[in-house]
Coordinates of C-alpha atoms and ligand atoms in Angstrom, one line a residue:
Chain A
X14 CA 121.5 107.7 126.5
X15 CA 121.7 111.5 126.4
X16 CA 124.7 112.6 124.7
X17 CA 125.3 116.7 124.5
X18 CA 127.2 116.2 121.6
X19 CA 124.7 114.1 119.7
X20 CA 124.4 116.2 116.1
X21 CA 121.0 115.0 114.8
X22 CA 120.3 114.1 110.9
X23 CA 117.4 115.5 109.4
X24 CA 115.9 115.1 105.9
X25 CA 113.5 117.7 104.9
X26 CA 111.3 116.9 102.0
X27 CA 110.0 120.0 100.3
X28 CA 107.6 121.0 97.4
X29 CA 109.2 122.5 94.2
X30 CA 106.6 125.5 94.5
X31 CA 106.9 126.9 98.0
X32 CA 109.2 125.3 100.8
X33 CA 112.0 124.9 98.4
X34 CA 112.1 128.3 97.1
X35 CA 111.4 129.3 100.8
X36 CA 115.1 127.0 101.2
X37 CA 117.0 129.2 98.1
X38 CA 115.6 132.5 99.4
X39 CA 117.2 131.7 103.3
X40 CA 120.4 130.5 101.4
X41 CA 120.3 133.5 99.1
X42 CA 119.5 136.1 102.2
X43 CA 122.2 134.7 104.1
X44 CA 120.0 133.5 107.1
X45 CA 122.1 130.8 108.8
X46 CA 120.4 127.5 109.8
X47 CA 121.8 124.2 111.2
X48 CA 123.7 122.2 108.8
X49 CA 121.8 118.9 110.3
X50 CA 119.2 119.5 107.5
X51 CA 120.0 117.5 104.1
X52 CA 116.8 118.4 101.8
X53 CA 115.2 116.5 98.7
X54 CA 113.1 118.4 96.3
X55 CA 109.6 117.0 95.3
X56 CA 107.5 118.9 92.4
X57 CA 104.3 118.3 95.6
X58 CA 104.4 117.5 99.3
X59 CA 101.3 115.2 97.9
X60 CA 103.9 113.3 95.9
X61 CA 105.2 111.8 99.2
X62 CA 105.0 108.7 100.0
X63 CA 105.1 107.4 103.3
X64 CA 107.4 104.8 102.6
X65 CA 109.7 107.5 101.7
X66 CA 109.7 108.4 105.4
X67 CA 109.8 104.8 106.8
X68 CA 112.7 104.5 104.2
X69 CA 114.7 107.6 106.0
X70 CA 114.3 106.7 109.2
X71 CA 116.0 102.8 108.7
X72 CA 118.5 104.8 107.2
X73 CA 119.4 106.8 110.1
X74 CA 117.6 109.7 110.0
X75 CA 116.6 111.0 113.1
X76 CA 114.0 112.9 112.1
X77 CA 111.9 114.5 109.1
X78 CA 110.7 117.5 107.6
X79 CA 107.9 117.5 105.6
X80 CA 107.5 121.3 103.5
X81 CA 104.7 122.3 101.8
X82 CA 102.4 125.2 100.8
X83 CA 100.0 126.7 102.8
X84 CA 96.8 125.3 102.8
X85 CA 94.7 126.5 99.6
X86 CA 97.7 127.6 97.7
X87 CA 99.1 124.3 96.4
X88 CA 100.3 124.5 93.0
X89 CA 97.9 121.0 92.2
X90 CA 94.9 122.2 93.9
X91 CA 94.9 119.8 96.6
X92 CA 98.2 117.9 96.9
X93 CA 99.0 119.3 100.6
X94 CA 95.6 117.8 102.0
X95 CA 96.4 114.9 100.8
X96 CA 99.6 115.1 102.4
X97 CA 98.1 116.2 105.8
X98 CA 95.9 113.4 105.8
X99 CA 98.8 110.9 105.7
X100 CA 101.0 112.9 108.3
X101 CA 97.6 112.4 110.9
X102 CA 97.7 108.6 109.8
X103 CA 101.3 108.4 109.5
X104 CA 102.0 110.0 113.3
X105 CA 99.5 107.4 114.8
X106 CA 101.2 104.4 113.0
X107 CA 105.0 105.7 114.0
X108 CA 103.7 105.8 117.4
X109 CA 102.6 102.4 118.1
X110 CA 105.4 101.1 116.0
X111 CA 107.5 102.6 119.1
X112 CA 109.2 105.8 116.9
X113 CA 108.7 108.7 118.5
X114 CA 106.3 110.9 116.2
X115 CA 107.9 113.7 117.1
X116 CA 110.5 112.9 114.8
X117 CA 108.1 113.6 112.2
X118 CA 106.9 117.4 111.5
X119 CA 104.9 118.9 108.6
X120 CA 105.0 122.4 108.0
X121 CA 103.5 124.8 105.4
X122 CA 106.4 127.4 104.2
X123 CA 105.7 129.2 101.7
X124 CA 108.4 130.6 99.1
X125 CA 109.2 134.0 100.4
X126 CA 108.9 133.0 104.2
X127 CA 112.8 131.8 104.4
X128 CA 112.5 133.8 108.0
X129 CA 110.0 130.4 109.2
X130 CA 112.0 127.7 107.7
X131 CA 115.1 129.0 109.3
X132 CA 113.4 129.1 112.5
X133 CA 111.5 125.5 112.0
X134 CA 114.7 124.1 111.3
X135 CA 116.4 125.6 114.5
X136 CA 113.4 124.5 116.6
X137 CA 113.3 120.5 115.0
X138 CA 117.3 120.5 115.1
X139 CA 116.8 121.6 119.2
X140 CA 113.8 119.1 119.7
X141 CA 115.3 116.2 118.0
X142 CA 119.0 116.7 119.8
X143 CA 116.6 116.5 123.3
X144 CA 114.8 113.3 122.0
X145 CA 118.4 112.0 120.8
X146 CA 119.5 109.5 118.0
X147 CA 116.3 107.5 116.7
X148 CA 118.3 104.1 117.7
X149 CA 116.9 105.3 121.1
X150 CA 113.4 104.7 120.1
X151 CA 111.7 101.0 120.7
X152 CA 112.0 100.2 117.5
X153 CA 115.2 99.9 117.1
X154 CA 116.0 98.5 120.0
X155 CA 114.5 95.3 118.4
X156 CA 116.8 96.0 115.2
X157 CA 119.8 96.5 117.3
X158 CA 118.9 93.9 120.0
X159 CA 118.3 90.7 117.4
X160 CA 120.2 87.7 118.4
X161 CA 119.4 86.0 115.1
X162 CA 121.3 85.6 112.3
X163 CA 124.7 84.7 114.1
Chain B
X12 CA 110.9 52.8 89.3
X13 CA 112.9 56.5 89.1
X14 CA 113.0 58.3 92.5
X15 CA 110.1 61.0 93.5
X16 CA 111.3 64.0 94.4
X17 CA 110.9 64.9 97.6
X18 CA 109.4 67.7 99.5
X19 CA 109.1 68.9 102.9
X20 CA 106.5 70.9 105.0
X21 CA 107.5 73.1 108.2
X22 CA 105.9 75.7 110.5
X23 CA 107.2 78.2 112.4
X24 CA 105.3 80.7 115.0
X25 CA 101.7 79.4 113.2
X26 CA 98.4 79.3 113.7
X27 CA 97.9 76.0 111.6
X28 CA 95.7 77.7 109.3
X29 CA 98.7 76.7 106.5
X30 CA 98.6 73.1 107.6
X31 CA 95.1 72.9 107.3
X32 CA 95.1 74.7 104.3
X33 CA 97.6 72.2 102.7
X34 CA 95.2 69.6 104.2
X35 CA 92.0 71.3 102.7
X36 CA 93.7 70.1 99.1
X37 CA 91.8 67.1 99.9
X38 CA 92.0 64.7 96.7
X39 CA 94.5 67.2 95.4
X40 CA 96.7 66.3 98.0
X41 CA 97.0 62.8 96.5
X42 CA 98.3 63.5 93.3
X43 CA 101.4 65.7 95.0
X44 CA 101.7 62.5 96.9
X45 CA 101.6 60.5 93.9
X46 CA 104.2 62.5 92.5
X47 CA 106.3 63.5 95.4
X48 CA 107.5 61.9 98.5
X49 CA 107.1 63.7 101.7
X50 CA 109.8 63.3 103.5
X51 CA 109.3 66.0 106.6
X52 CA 105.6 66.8 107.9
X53 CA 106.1 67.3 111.9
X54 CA 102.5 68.5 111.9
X55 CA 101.1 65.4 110.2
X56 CA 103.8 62.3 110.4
X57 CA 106.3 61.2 112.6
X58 CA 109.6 62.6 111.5
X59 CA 112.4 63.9 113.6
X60 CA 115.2 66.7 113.1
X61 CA 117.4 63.9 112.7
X62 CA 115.6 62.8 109.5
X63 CA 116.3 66.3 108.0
X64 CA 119.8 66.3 109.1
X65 CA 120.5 62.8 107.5
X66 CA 119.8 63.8 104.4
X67 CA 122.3 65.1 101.5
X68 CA 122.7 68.9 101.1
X69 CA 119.8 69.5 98.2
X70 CA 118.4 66.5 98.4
X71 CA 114.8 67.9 99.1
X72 CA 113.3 69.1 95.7
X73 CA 110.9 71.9 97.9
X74 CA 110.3 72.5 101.4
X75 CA 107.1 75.1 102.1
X76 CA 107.7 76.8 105.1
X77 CA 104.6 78.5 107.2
X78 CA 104.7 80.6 110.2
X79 CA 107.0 83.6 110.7
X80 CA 110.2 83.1 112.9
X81 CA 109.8 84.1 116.3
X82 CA 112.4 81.9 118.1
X83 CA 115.6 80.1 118.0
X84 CA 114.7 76.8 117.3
X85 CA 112.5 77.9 114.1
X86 CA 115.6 79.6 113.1
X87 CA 117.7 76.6 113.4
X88 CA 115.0 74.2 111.5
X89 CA 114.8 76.9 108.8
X90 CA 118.5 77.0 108.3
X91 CA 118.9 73.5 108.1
X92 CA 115.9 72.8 105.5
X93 CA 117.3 76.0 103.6
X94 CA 120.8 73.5 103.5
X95 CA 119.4 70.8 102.4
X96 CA 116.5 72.1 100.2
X97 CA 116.7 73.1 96.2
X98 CA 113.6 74.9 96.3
X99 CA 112.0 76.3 99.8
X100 CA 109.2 78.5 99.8
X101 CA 107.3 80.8 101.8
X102 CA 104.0 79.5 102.2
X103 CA 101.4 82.1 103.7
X104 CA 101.3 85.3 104.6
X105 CA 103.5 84.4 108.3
X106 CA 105.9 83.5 106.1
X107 CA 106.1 85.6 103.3
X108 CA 105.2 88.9 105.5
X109 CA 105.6 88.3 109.0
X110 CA 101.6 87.9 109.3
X111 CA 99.8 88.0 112.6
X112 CA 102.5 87.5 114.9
X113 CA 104.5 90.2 113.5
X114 CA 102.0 92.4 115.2
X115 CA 103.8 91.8 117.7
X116 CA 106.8 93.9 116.5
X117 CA 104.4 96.7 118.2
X118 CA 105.4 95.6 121.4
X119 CA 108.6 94.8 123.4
X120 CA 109.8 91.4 124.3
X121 CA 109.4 92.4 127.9
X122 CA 106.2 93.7 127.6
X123 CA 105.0 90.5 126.0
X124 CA 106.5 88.9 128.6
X125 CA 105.1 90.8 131.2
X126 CA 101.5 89.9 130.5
X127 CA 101.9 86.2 129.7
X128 CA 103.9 85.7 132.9
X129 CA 102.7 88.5 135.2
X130 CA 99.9 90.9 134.0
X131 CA 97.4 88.6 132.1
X132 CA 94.4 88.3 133.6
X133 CA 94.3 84.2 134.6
X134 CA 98.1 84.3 135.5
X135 CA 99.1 83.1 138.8
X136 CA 102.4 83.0 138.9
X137 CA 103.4 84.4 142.2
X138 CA 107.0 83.3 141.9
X139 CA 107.3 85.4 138.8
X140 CA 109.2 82.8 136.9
X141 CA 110.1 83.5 133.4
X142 CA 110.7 81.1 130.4
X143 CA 115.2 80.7 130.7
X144 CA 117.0 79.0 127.3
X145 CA 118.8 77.0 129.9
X146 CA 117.6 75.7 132.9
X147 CA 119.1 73.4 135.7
X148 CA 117.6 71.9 138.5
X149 CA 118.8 68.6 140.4
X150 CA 121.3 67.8 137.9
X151 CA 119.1 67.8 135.2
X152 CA 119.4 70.5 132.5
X153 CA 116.6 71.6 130.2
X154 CA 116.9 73.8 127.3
X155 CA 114.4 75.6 125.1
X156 CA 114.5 77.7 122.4
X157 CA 115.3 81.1 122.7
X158 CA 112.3 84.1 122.4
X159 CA 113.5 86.9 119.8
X160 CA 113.2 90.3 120.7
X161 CA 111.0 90.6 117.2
X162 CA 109.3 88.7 114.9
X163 CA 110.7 87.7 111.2
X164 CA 109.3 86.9 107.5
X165 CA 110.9 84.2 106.1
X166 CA 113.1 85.6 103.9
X167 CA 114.6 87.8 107.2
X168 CA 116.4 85.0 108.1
X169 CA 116.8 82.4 104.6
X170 CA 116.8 82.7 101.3
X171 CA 113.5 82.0 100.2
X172 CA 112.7 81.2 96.4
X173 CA 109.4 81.5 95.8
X174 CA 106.2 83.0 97.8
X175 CA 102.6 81.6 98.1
X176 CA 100.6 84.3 99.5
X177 CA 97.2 84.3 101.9
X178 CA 96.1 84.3 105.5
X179 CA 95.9 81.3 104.9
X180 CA 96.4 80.6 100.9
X181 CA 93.6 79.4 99.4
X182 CA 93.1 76.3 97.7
X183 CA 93.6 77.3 94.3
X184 CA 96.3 79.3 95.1
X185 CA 97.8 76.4 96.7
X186 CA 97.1 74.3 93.9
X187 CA 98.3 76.5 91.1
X188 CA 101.4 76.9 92.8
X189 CA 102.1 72.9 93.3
X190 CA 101.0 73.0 89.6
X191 CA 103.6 75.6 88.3
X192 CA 106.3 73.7 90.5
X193 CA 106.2 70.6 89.0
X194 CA 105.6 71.7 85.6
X195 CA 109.2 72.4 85.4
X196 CA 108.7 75.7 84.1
X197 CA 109.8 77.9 87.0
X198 CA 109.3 81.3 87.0
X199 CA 112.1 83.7 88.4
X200 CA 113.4 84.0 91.5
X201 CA 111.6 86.0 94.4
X202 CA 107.8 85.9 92.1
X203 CA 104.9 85.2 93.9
X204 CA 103.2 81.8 93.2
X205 CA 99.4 80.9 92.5
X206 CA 98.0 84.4 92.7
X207 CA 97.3 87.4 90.6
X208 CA 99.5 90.3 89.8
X209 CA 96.8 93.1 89.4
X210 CA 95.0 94.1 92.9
X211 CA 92.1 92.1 94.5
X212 CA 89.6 94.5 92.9
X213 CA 90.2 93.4 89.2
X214 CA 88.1 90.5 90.1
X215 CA 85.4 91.8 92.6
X216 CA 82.3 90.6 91.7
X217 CA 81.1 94.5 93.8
X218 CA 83.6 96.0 91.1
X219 CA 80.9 97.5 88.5
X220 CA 79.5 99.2 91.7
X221 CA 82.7 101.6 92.3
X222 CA 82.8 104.5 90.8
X223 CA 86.1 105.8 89.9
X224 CA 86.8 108.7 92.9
X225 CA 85.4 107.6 96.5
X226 CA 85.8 110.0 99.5
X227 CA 84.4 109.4 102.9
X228 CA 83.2 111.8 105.6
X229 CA 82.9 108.4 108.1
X230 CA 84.7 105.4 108.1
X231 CA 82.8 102.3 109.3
X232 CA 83.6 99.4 111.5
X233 CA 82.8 95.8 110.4
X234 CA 82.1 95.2 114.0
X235 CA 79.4 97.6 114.7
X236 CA 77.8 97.9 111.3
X237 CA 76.2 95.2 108.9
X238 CA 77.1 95.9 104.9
X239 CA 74.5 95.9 102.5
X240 CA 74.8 93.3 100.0
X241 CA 75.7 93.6 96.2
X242 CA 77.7 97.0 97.2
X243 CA 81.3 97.9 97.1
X244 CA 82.0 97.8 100.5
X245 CA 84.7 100.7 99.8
X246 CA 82.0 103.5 99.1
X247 CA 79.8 102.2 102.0
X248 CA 82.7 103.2 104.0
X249 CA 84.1 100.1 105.2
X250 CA 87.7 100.1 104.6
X251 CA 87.7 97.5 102.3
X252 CA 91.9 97.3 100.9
X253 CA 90.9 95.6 97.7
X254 CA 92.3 98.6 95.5
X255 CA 96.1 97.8 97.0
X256 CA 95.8 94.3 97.7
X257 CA 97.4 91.6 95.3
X258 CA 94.4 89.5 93.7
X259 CA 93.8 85.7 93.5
X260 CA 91.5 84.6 96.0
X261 CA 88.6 85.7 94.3
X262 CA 87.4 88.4 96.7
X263 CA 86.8 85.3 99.2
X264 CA 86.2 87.9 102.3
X265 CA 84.1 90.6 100.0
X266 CA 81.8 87.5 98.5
X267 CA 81.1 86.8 102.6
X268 CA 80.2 90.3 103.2
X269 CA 83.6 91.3 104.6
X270 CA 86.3 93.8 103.8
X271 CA 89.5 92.9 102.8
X272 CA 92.1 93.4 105.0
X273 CA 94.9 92.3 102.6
X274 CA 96.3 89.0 103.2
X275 CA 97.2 88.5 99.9
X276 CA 100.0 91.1 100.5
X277 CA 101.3 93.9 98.2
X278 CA 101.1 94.2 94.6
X279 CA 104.2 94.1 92.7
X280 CA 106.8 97.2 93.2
X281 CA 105.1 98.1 96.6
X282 CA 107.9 97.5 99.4
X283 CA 106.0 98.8 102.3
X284 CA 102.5 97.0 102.0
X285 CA 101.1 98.8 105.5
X286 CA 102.4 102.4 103.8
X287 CA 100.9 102.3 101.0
X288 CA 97.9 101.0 102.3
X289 CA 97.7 103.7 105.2
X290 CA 98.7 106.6 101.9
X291 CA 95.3 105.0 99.7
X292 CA 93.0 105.3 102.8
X293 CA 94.6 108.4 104.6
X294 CA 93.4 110.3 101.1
X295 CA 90.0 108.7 101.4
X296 CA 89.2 110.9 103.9
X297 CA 87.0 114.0 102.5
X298 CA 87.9 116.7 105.2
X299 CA 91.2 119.5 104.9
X300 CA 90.5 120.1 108.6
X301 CA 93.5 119.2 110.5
X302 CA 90.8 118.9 113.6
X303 CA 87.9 117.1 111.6
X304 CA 91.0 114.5 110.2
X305 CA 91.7 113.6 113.1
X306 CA 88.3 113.4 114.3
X307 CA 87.7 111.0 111.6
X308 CA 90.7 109.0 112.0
X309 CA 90.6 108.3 116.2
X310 CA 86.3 107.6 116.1
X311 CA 87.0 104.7 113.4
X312 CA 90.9 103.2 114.1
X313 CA 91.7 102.6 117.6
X314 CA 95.0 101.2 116.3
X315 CA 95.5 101.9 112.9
X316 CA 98.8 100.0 112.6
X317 CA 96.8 96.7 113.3
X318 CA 94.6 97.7 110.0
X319 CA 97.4 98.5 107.3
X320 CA 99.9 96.2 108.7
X321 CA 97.6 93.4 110.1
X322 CA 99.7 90.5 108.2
X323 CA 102.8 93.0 107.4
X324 CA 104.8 94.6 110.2
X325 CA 108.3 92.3 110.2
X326 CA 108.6 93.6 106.3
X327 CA 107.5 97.4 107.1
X328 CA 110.9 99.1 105.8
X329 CA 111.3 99.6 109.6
X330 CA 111.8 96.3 110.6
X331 CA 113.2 95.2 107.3
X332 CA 116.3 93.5 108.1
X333 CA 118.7 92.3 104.8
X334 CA 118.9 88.1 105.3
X335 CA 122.3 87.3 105.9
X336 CA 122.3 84.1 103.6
X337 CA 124.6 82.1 106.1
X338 CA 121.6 79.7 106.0
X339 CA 121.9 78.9 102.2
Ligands
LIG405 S1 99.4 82.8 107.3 FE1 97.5 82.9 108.4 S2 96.8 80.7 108.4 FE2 98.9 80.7 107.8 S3 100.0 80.4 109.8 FE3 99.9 82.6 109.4 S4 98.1 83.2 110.6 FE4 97.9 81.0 110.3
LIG406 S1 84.4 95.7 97.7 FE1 86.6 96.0 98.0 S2 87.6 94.6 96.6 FE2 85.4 94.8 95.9 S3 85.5 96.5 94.4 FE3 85.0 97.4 96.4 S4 87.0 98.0 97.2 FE4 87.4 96.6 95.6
LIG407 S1 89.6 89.3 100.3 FE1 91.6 90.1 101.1 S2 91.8 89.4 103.2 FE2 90.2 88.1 102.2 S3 91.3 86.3 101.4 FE3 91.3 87.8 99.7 S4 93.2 89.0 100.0 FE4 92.8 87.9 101.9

């Protein structure tokens, strides 16, 4: 089901200290990026829970954006280890619950690099329109294909 | 003599751990007879749909229901005794989250097919004939019930009152709830009978043995190690869920020298049990090296999502589907 015109919804979830500035600075600057990004603020990418992410993607996202500091400059000492912990665990799960884990990236942006979101955004926007709309994926077939409840 | 109320008993896609569980209440058993009348027990007494359908909307006081719902036919029975029941409830983790079977929410309907009718290995079926809902041959025309593309808790396809939790529940968990019941003092809607509401550890006997912060290099599997006794079985590094498991069994698994793997479900406020569960053990892991993480994680979980959701996947927030009350 590839469709050229398919526009792809993306949530980012970003840290208050780095990837959302990083956000403001690009808007600021004037750097254009895909409008297929919709962004919630967190105070730390180690506040996110990963029902958060199961949450957005039975709501239609079709993918998500974790942001967070680089590694040894989180503003809690050690919030984004925590959170790349649960993005390895998280990935495995997605996969054998048939979701693509490509639909879920993780990146460390930090506040004055609006130059890399701009470009992760681009990429994840391209990469998600090739995978298409995540009511591709397996798991939603079985959503979409249930006979019960007539 | 004033009428008993009556109660009914179902399973769906079951193990019969839930039946045996209910028969397990031994001389308990009697007093809900002497109180109730059982007027639907397929599993145990000779009843028919037909008895179910002849009775009066509401006319059954409480119908437990086991198993998840896997096919049409549980659907149908589940809608009917949701029409004509007061009170039903979800007994047992298949019931109340999808249990084992909803494991198989990790697979395609065809690919379940495909090894029960083609790929397993003592299948001979060289004509490759599949299971049809309706089949004709000579005039004669067979029907069975219909195989869903995924599996469903309980309250996926009814409205379901009240849950009694465990894999299976254990006897006092079943008998606290059958005492609450007919107490007549029922608590709201949608609580979870018989069981605790602060997590499995609270009453680990190994619970003086945990210290407060536990990180692990290693994880360790029950099947190729032996725990010491008298040890949390957390810091030895077994991935006991204790810590985000609902209590009330008593630490039944951790008093045999077994982690728990969290039938008793989530604890209150925690939609996603297999999320939260995979978020507590993903930030057990004492490494910040992507490669060593992963190291960590691939040598212990061949299939992780068989450890946080093992009696969970139907309710994941994935697979959550609203109930469309059309049953009740
Ligand atoms: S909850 Fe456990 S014991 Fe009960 S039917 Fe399911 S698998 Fe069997
Ligand atoms: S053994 Fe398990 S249930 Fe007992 S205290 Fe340790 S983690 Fe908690
Ligand atoms: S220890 Fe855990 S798995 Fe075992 S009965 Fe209790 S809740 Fe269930």
């Amino acid at each position: 089901m590839k469709n050229n015109n398919f526009e792809p919804k993306l949530l980012g979830i970003f840290c208050n200290w780095c990837t959302y500035l990083a956000a403001d600075l690009a808007g600021v600057s004037r750097m254009d990026y895909p409008a297929n990004l919709r962004i919630v603020r967190t105070m730390c990418s180690g506040r996110i829970d990963p029902q958060f992410i199961l949450w957005a993607f039975r709501n239609g996202a079709d993918g998500v954006l974790i942001g967070g500091c680089h590694p040894g400059d989180c503003h809690y000492i050690e919030g984004n280890y925590k959170t790349l912990r649960r993005y390895k665990l998280l990935k495995r799960v997605l996969k054998e619950m048939g979701i693509n884990d490509k639909r879920l990236r993780l990146e460390w942006i930090s506040a004055s690099e609006g130059e890399k979101l701009q470009r992760v955004v681009k990429e994840f926007v391209e990469e998600i329109k090739n995978l298409g709309p995540i009511s591709n994926d397996e798991a939603f077939k079985k959503l979409l294909t249930s006979t019960k409840g007539g | 003599m004033s009428e008993k109320p009556k109660i009914a008993l179902y399973w769906c896609a079951s193990c019969g751990g839930c039946e045996e569980a209910v028969v397990d209440l031994a001389e308990d058993i009697l007093q809900v007879v002497e109180k109730a009348e059982i007027v639907f027990w397929p599993v145990a007494m000779d009843f028919k749909r037909k008895d179910v359908e002849n009775l009066k909307d509401g006319e059954i006081l409480v119908s437990f229901i086991n198993g998840s719902v896997r096919n049409s036919e549980q659907e149908e029975m589940v809608k009917l005794l949701r029409k004509k029941s007061k009170i039903v409830i979800a007994f047992g983790s298949c019931a109340y989250t999808g249990g084992i079977p909803g494991l198989a929410n990790s697979y395609s309907k065809e690919e379940i097919m495909n090894y029960y009718y083609k790929e397993g290995l003592t299948v001979f079926n060289p004509e490759d004939k599949r299971p049809t809902p309706q089949y004709i041959e000579k005039n004669l025309a067979f029907e069975i019930p219909e195989f869903y593309e995924r599996v469903y808790a309980l309250d996926q396809v009814i409205d379901v009152d009240y849950y009694i939790p465990g894999c299976a529940p254990t006897r006092n968990v079943v008998k606290n709830s059958i005492d609450t019941l007919f107490s007549g003092n029922l608590p709201p809607k949608g609580s979870v009978l018989g069981a605790s509401s602060k997590a499995l550890c609270n009453e680990c006997p190994l619970n003086d043995t945990k210290p407060e912060k536990i990180t692990l290099k290693e994880f360790k599997r029950i099947d190729k190690n032996q725990p010491e006794k008298d040890k949390c079985l957390l810091i030895q590094g077994f991935a006991c869920l204790g810590p985000v498991t609902r209590g009330g069994c008593e630490a039944l698994c951790v008093k045999a020298n077994y982690p728990c793997t969290g039938c008793f479900g989530p604890l209150d406020g925690i939609e996603d049990y297999g999320a939260k569960a995979l978020s507590f053990l993903a930030s057990l892991i004492d490494s910040n090296n992507e490669e060593e993480i992963e190291k960590i994680i691939n040598e212990w979980m061949p299939n992780p999502l068989g450890i946080v959701y093992k009696y969970s996947l139907p309710k994941s927030l994935i697979f959550e589907t609203k109930n469309k009350k059309n049953g009740g």
